[in-house]
Short mmCIF file of C-alpha atoms in Angstrom, two decimals:
data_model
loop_
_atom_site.label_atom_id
_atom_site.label_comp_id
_atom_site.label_asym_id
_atom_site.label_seq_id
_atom_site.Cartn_x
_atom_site.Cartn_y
_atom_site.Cartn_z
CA UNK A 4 24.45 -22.26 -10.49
CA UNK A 5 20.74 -21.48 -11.52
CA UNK A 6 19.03 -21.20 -7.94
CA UNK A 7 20.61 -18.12 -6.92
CA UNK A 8 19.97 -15.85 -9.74
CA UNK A 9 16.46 -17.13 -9.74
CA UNK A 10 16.75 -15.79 -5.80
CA UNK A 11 17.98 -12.41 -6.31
CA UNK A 12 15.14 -11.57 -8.83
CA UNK A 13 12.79 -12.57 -6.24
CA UNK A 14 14.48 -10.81 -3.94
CA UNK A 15 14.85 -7.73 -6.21
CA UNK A 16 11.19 -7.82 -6.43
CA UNK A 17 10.58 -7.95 -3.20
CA UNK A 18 13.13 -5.00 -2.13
CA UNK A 19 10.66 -2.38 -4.05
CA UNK A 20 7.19 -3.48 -2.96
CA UNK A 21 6.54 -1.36 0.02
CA UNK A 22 7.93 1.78 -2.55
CA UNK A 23 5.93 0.11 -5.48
CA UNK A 24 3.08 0.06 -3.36
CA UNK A 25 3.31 3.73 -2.58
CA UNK A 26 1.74 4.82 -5.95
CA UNK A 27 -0.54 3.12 -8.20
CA UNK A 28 -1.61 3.61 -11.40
CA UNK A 29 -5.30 5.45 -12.49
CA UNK A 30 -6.28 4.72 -16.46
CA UNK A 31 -9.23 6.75 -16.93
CA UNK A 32 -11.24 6.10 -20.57
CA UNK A 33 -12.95 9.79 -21.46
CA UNK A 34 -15.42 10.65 -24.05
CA UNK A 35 -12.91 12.70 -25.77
CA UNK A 36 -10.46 13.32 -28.98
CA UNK A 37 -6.93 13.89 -28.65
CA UNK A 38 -5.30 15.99 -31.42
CA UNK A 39 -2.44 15.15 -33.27
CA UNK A 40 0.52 14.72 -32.69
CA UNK A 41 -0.46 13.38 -28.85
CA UNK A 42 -0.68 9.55 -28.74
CA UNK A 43 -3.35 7.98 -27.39
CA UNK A 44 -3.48 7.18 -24.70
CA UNK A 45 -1.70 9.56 -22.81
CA UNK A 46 0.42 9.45 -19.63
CA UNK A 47 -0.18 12.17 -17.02
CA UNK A 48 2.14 12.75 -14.79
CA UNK A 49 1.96 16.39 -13.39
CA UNK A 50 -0.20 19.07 -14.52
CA UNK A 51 1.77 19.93 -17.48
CA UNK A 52 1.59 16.79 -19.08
CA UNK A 53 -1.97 17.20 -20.37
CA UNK A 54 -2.57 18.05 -23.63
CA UNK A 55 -4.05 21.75 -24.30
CA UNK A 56 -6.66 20.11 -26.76
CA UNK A 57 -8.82 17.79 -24.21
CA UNK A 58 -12.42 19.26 -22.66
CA UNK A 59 -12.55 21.14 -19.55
CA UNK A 60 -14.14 18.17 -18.15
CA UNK A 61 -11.51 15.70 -19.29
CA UNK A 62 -9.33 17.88 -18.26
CA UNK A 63 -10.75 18.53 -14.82
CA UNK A 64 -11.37 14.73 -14.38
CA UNK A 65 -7.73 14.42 -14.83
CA UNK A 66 -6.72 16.67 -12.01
CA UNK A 67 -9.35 14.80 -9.80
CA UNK A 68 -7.82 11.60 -10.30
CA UNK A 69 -4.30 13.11 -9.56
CA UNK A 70 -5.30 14.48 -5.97
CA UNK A 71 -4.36 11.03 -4.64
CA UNK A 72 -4.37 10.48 -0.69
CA UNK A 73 -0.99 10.19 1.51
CA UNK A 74 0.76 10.11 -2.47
CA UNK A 75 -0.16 11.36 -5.54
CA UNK A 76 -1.01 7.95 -7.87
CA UNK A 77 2.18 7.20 -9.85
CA UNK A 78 0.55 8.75 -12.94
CA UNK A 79 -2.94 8.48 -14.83
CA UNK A 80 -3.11 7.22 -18.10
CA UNK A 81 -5.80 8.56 -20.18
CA UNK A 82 -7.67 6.51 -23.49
CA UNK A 83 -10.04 9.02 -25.26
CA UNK A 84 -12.67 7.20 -26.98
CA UNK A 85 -13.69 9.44 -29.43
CA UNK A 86 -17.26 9.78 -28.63
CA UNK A 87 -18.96 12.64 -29.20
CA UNK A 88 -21.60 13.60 -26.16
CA UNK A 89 -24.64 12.84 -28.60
CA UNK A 90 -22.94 9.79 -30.01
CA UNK A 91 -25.57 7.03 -30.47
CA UNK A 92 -25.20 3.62 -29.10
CA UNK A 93 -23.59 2.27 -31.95
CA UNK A 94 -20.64 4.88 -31.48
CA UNK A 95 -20.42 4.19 -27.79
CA UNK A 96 -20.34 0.35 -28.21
CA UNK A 97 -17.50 1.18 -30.70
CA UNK A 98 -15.29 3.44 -28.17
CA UNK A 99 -15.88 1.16 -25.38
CA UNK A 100 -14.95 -1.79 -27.02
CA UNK A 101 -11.67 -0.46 -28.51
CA UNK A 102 -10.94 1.30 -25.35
CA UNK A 103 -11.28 -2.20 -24.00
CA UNK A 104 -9.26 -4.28 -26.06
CA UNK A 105 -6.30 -1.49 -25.83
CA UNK A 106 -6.37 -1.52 -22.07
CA UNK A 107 -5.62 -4.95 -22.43
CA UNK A 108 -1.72 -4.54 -22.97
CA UNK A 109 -1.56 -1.30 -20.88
CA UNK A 110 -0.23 -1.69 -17.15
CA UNK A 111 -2.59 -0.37 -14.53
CA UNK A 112 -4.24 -0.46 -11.11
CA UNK A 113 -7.55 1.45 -11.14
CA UNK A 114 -9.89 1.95 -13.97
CA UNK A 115 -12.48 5.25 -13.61
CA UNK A 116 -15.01 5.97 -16.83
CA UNK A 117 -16.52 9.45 -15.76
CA UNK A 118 -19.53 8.96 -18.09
CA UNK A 119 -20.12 5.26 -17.43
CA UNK A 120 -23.18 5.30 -15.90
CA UNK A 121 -24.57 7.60 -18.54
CA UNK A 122 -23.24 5.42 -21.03
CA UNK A 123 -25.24 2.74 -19.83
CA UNK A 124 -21.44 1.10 -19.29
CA UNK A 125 -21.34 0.20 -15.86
CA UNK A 126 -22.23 -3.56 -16.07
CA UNK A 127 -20.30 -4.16 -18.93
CA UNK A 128 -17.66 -2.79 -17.97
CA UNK A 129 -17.90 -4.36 -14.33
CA UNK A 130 -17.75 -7.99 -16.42
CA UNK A 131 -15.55 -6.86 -18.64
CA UNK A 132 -12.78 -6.33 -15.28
CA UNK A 133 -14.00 -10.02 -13.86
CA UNK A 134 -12.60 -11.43 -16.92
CA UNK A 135 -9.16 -9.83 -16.77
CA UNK A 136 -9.13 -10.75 -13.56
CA UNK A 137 -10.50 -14.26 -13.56
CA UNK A 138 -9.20 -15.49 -17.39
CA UNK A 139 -6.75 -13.47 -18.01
CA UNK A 140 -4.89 -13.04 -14.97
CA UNK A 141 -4.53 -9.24 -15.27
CA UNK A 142 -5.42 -8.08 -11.76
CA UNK A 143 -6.63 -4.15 -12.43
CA UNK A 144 -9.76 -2.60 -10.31
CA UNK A 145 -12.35 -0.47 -11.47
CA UNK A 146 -14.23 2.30 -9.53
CA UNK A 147 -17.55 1.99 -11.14
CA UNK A 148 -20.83 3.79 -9.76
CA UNK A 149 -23.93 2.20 -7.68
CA UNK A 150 -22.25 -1.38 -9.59
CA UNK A 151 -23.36 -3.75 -7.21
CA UNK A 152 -20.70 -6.40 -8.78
CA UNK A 153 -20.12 -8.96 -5.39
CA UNK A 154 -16.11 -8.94 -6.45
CA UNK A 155 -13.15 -7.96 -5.31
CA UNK A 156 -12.30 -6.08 -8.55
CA UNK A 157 -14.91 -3.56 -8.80
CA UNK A 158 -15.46 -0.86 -6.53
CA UNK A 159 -18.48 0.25 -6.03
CA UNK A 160 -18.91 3.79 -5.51
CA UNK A 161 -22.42 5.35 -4.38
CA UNK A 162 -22.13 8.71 -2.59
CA UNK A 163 -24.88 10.36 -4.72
CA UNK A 164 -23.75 13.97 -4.19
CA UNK A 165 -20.41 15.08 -3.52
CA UNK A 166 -19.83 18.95 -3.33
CA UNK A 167 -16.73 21.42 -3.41
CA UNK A 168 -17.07 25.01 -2.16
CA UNK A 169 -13.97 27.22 -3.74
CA UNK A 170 -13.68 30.80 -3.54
CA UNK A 171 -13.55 32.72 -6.73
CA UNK A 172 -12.05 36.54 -7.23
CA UNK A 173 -12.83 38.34 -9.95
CA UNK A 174 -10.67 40.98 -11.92
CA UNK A 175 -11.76 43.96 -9.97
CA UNK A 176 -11.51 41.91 -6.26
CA UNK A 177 -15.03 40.80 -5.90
CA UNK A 178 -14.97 37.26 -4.59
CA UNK A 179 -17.63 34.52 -4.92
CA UNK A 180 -18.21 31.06 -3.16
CA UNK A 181 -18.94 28.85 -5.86
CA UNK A 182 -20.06 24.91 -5.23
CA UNK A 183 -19.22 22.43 -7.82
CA UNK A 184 -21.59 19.20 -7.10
CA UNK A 185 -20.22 15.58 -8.28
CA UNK A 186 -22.71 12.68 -9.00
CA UNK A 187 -21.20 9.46 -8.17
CA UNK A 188 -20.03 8.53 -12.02
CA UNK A 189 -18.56 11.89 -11.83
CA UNK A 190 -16.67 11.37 -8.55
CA UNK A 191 -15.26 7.81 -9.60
CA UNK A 192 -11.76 9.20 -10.87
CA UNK A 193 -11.15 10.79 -7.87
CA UNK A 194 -11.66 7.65 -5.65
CA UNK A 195 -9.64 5.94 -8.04
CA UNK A 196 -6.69 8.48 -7.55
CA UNK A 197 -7.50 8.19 -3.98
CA UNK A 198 -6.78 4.35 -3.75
CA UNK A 199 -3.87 4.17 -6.10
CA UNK A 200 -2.43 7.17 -3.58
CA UNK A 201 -2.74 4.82 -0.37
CA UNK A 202 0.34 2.93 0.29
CA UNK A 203 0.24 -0.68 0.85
CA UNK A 204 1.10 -0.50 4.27
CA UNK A 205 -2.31 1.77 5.35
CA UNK A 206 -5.92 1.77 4.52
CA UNK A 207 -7.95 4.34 2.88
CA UNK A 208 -10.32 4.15 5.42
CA UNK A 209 -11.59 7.55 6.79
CA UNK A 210 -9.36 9.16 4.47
CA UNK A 211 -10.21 12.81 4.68
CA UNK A 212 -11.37 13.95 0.97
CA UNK A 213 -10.05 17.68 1.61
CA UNK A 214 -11.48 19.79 -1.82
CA UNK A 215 -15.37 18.74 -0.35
CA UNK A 216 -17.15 20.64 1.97
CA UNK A 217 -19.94 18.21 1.93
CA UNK A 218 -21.97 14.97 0.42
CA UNK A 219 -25.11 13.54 0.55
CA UNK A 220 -25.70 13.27 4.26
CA UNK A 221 -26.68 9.37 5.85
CA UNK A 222 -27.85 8.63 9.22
CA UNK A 223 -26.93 5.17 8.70
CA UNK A 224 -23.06 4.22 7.15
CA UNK A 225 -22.95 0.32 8.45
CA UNK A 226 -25.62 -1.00 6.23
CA UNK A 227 -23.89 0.25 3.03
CA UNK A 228 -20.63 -0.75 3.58
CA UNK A 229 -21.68 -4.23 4.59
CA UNK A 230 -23.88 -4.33 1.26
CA UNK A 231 -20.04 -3.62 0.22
CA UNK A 232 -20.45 -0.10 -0.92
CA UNK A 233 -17.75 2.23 -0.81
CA UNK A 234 -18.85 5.85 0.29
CA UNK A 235 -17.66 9.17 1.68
CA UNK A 236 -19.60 10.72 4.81
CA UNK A 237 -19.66 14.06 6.35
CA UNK A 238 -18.68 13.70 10.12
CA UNK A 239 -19.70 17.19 11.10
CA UNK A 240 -16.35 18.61 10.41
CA UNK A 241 -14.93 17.48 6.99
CA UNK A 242 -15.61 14.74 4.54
CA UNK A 243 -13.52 11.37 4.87
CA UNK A 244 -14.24 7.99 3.44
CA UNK A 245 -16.08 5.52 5.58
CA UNK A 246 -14.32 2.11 4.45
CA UNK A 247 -12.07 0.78 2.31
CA UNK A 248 -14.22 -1.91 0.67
CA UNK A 249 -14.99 -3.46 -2.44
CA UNK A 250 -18.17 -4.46 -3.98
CA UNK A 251 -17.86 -8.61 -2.92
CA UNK A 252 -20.01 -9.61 -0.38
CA UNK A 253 -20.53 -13.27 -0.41
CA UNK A 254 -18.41 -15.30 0.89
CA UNK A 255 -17.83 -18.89 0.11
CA UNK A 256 -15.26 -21.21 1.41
CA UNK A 257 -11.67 -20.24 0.64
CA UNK A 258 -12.79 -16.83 -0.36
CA UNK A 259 -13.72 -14.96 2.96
CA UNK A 260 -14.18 -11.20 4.58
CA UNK A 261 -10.88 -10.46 3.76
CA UNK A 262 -11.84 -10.51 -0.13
CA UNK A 263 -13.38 -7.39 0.74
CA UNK A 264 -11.09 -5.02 1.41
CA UNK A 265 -9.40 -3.18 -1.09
CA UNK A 266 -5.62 -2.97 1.22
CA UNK A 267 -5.72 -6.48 0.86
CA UNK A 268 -6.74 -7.63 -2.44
CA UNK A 269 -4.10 -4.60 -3.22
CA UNK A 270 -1.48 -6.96 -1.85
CA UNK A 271 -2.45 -10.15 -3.01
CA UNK A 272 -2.76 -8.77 -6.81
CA UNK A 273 0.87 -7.34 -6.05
CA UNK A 274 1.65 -10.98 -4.95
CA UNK A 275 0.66 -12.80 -7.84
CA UNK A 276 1.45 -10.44 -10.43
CA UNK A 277 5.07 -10.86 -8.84
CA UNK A 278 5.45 -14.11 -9.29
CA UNK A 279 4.38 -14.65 -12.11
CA UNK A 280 5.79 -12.14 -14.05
CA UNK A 281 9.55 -12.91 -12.34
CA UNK A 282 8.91 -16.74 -12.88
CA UNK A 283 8.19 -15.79 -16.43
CA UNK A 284 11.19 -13.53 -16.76
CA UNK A 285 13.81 -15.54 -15.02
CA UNK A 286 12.54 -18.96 -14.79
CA UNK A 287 10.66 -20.38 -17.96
CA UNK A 288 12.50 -20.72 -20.51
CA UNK A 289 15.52 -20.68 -18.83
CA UNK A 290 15.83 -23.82 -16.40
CA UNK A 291 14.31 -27.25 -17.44
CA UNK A 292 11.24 -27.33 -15.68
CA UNK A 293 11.93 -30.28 -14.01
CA UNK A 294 10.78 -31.02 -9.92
CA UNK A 295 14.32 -30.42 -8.78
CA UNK A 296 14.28 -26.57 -10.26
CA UNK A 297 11.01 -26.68 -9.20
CA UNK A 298 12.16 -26.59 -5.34
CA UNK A 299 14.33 -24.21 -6.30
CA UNK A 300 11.45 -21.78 -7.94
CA UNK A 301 9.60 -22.46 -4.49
CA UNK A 302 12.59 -21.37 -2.43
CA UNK A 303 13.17 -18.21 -4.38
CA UNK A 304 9.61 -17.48 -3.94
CA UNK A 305 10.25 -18.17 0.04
CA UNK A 306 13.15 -15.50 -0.29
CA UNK A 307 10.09 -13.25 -1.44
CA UNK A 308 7.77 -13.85 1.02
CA UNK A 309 10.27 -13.43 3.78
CA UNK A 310 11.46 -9.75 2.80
CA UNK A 311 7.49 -8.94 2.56
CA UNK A 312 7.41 -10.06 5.93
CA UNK A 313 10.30 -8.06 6.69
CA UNK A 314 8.88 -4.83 5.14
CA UNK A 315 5.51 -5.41 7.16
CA UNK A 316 3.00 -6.63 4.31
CA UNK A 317 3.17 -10.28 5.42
CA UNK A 318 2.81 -12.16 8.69
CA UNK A 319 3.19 -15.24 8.04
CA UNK A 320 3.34 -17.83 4.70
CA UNK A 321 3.91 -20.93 2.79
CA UNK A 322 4.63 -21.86 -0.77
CA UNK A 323 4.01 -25.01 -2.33
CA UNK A 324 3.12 -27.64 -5.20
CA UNK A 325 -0.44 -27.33 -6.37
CA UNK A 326 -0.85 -31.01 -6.09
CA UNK A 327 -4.79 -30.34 -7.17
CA UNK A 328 -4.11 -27.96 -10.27
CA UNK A 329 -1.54 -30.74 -11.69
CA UNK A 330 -3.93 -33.40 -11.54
CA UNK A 331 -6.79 -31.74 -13.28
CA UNK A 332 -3.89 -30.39 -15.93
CA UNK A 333 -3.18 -34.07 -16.59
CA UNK A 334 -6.52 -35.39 -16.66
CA UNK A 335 -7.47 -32.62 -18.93
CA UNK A 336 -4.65 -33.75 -20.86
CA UNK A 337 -5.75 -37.58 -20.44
CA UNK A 338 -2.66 -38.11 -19.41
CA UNK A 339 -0.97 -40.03 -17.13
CA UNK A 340 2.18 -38.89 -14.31
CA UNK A 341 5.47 -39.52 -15.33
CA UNK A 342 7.07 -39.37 -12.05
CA UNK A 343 10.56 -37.33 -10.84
CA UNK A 344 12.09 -40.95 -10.80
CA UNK A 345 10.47 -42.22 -14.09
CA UNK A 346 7.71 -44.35 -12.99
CA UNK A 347 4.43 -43.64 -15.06
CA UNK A 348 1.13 -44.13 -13.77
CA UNK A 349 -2.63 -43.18 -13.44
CA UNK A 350 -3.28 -40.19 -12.50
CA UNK A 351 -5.49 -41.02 -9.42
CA UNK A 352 -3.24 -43.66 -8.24
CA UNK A 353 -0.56 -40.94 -7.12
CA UNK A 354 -0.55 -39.74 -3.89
CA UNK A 355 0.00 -35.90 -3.21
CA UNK A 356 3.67 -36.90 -2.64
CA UNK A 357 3.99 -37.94 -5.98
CA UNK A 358 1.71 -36.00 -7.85
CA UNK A 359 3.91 -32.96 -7.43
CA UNK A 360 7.34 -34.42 -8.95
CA UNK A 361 5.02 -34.97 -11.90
CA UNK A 362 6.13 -33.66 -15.62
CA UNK A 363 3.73 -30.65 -16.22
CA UNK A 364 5.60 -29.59 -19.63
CA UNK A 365 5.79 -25.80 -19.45
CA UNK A 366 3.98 -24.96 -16.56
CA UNK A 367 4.50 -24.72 -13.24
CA UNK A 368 1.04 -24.87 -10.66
CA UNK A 369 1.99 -23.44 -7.11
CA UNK A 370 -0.27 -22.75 -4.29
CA UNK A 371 0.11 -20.04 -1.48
CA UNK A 372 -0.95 -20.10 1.65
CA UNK A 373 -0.27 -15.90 2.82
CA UNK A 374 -1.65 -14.27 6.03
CA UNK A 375 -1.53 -10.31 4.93
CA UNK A 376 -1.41 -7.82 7.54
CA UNK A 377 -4.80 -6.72 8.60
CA UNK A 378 -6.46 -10.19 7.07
CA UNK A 379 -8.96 -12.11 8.57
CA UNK A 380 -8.08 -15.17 7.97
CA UNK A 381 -5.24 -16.95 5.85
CA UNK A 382 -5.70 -16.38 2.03
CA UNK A 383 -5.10 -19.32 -0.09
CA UNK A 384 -3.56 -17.85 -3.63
CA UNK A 385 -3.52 -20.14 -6.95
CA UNK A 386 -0.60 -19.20 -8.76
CA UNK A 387 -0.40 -19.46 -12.50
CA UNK A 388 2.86 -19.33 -14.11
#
């Protein structure tokens, strides 16, 4: 009776994507203090929720990132590092490097640092994401300024200039126009908020960005977005973003132009984080992980794919045994296959038929094969469980 509980979780999952989806979460890291008794970090919500002690400029960073696009992001979560503005490097290594290992066991989508660039942060930071992403398996983004970073993790914002014109009246009625200008490092919450606002369903491209009145002007937008810049433009009437793209650029077999936009590596983070975290919560641990339950972890994951289908994320898919990932497990292992049916032998003696109903102790290695709406091509996911 173990297959269809395994089902419904998937299921479950699957049920709340499109509404997950809707709203992201922002984590900014600020060169700030928060006073007792607020926890760091703190969770933002609405307006209210941030504490009276932060800077103006934390403070206004916060309300950036909370703009959002068609939603507001879910909430921002913000880590002060306790650095003072004339810290010396020693003090900013130290904040970064705590507010790095914190972030580590704090759920989030989009990372923004408004003084990263300043810090002399932004490459460090940049590898810093690659290796939650690549070793860890924690797939967050960061919106990081003029990073040139070729992945799919980083966003690399480089509008130079972004400005906001607001109208300011005095006590005794006199108004003002006052423009605020943003430098790109400066900017970066707000196109964090701006992605985590854009539901899984739509792009981000030529969102409008409403509070500008203007940005540096280009004559030429193609050649930066296919250097895999993401910038806002001025189109003679308002300010809007020009593409939804990351910072990856090369392509390499099995990794192709659909690695750079951010709708779809949006999904395919979703996707994995998913299934592994439902395998882990209703699956290990809880079913012998023999090839039998197996199949019936790969049809609960089917059930998945075919309500993402349902809800429009998905056009197509296939789940399977990574017949490649288990042989290099058991040759790292120098091991040989003990087969579904008992037989034992060397590891490249087994054909892909047989590799599969191999005993992988605790893990499980499946592959997808998922064509996301708006994709290129068919994405081939690793899975690790």
């Amino acid at each position: 009776m173990g297959a269809p509980s395994i089902t419904i979780s998937f299921i479950e999952k699957a049920m709340t994507a499109v509404t997950r989806g809707e709203r992201g979460i922002v984590m900014l890291w600020v060169k700030d203090t928060l006073a007792a008794p607020a926890v760091n970090p703190v969770t933002v919500v609405t307006e209210k929720d941030i504490p009276d002690s932060l800077k103006d400029a934390t403070v206004e960073q916060i309300k950036l990132a909370m703009i959002g696009y068609t939603n507001a992001p879910k909430k921002v979560i913000v880590y002060c590092m306790g650095i003072a503005d004339d810290a010396e490097k020693a003090a900013i290594d130290a904040g970064y490097k705590k507010a790095m290992e914190a972030s580590e066991t704090i759920k989030f989508n989009y990372l923004a640092i408004p003084t990263v660039e300043t810090d002399q942060k932004a490459q460090e930071v940049a590898t810093w994401v690659k290796t939650m992403r690549d070793v860890k398996k924690k797939k967050i983004k960061a919106v990081l300024p003029n990073t040139a970073a070729d992945n799919e993790g980083i966003i690399n914002y480089t509008t130079e200039t972004a400005v906001k014109t607001e109208t300011v009246t005095a006590k005794n009625g006199t108004k003002t126009t006052v423009d605020t200008k943003y430098t790109a490092e400066q900017y970066c919450a707000r196109i964090a908020g701006l992605i985590a606002g854009t539901p899984m369903t739509i792009a981000c491209t030529y969102a409008p960005l409403s509070e500008l009145s203007d940005c540096t002007r280009l004559t030429d937008i193609d050649t930066p977005v296919d250097k895999g810049e993401f910038i806002v433009f001025y189109d003679g009437e308002k300010v809007k973003v020009a593409r939804g793209v990351n910072s990856f650029v090369t392509t390499v077999d099995g990794k192709g132009d659909s690695f750079k936009k951010i709708k779809i590596v949006e999904a395919m983070d979703m996707i994995n984080d998913d299934i592994t975290k439902t395998a882990q919560d209703s699956y290990l641990g809880k079913y012998a992980n023999s090839y039998s339950n197996k199949c019936l972890l790969l049809s609960a994951i089917s059930s998945y794919f075919a309500q993402l289908q349902r809800d429009g994320i998905v056009s197509s898919y296939s789940v399977g045994l990574d017949a490649d990932a288990i042989r290099e497990y058991l040759k790292g292992k120098g091991l040989q296959a003990t087969l579904d049916d008992g037989t034992v032998k060397d590891v490249d003696e087994c054909s892909d038929e047989e590799i599969i109903t191999a005993d992988t102790g605790a893990f499980v290695f499946l592959t997808g094969n998922v064509k996301i709406l708006d994709a290129i091509e068919d994405i081939k996911m690793p899975i690790y469980i």
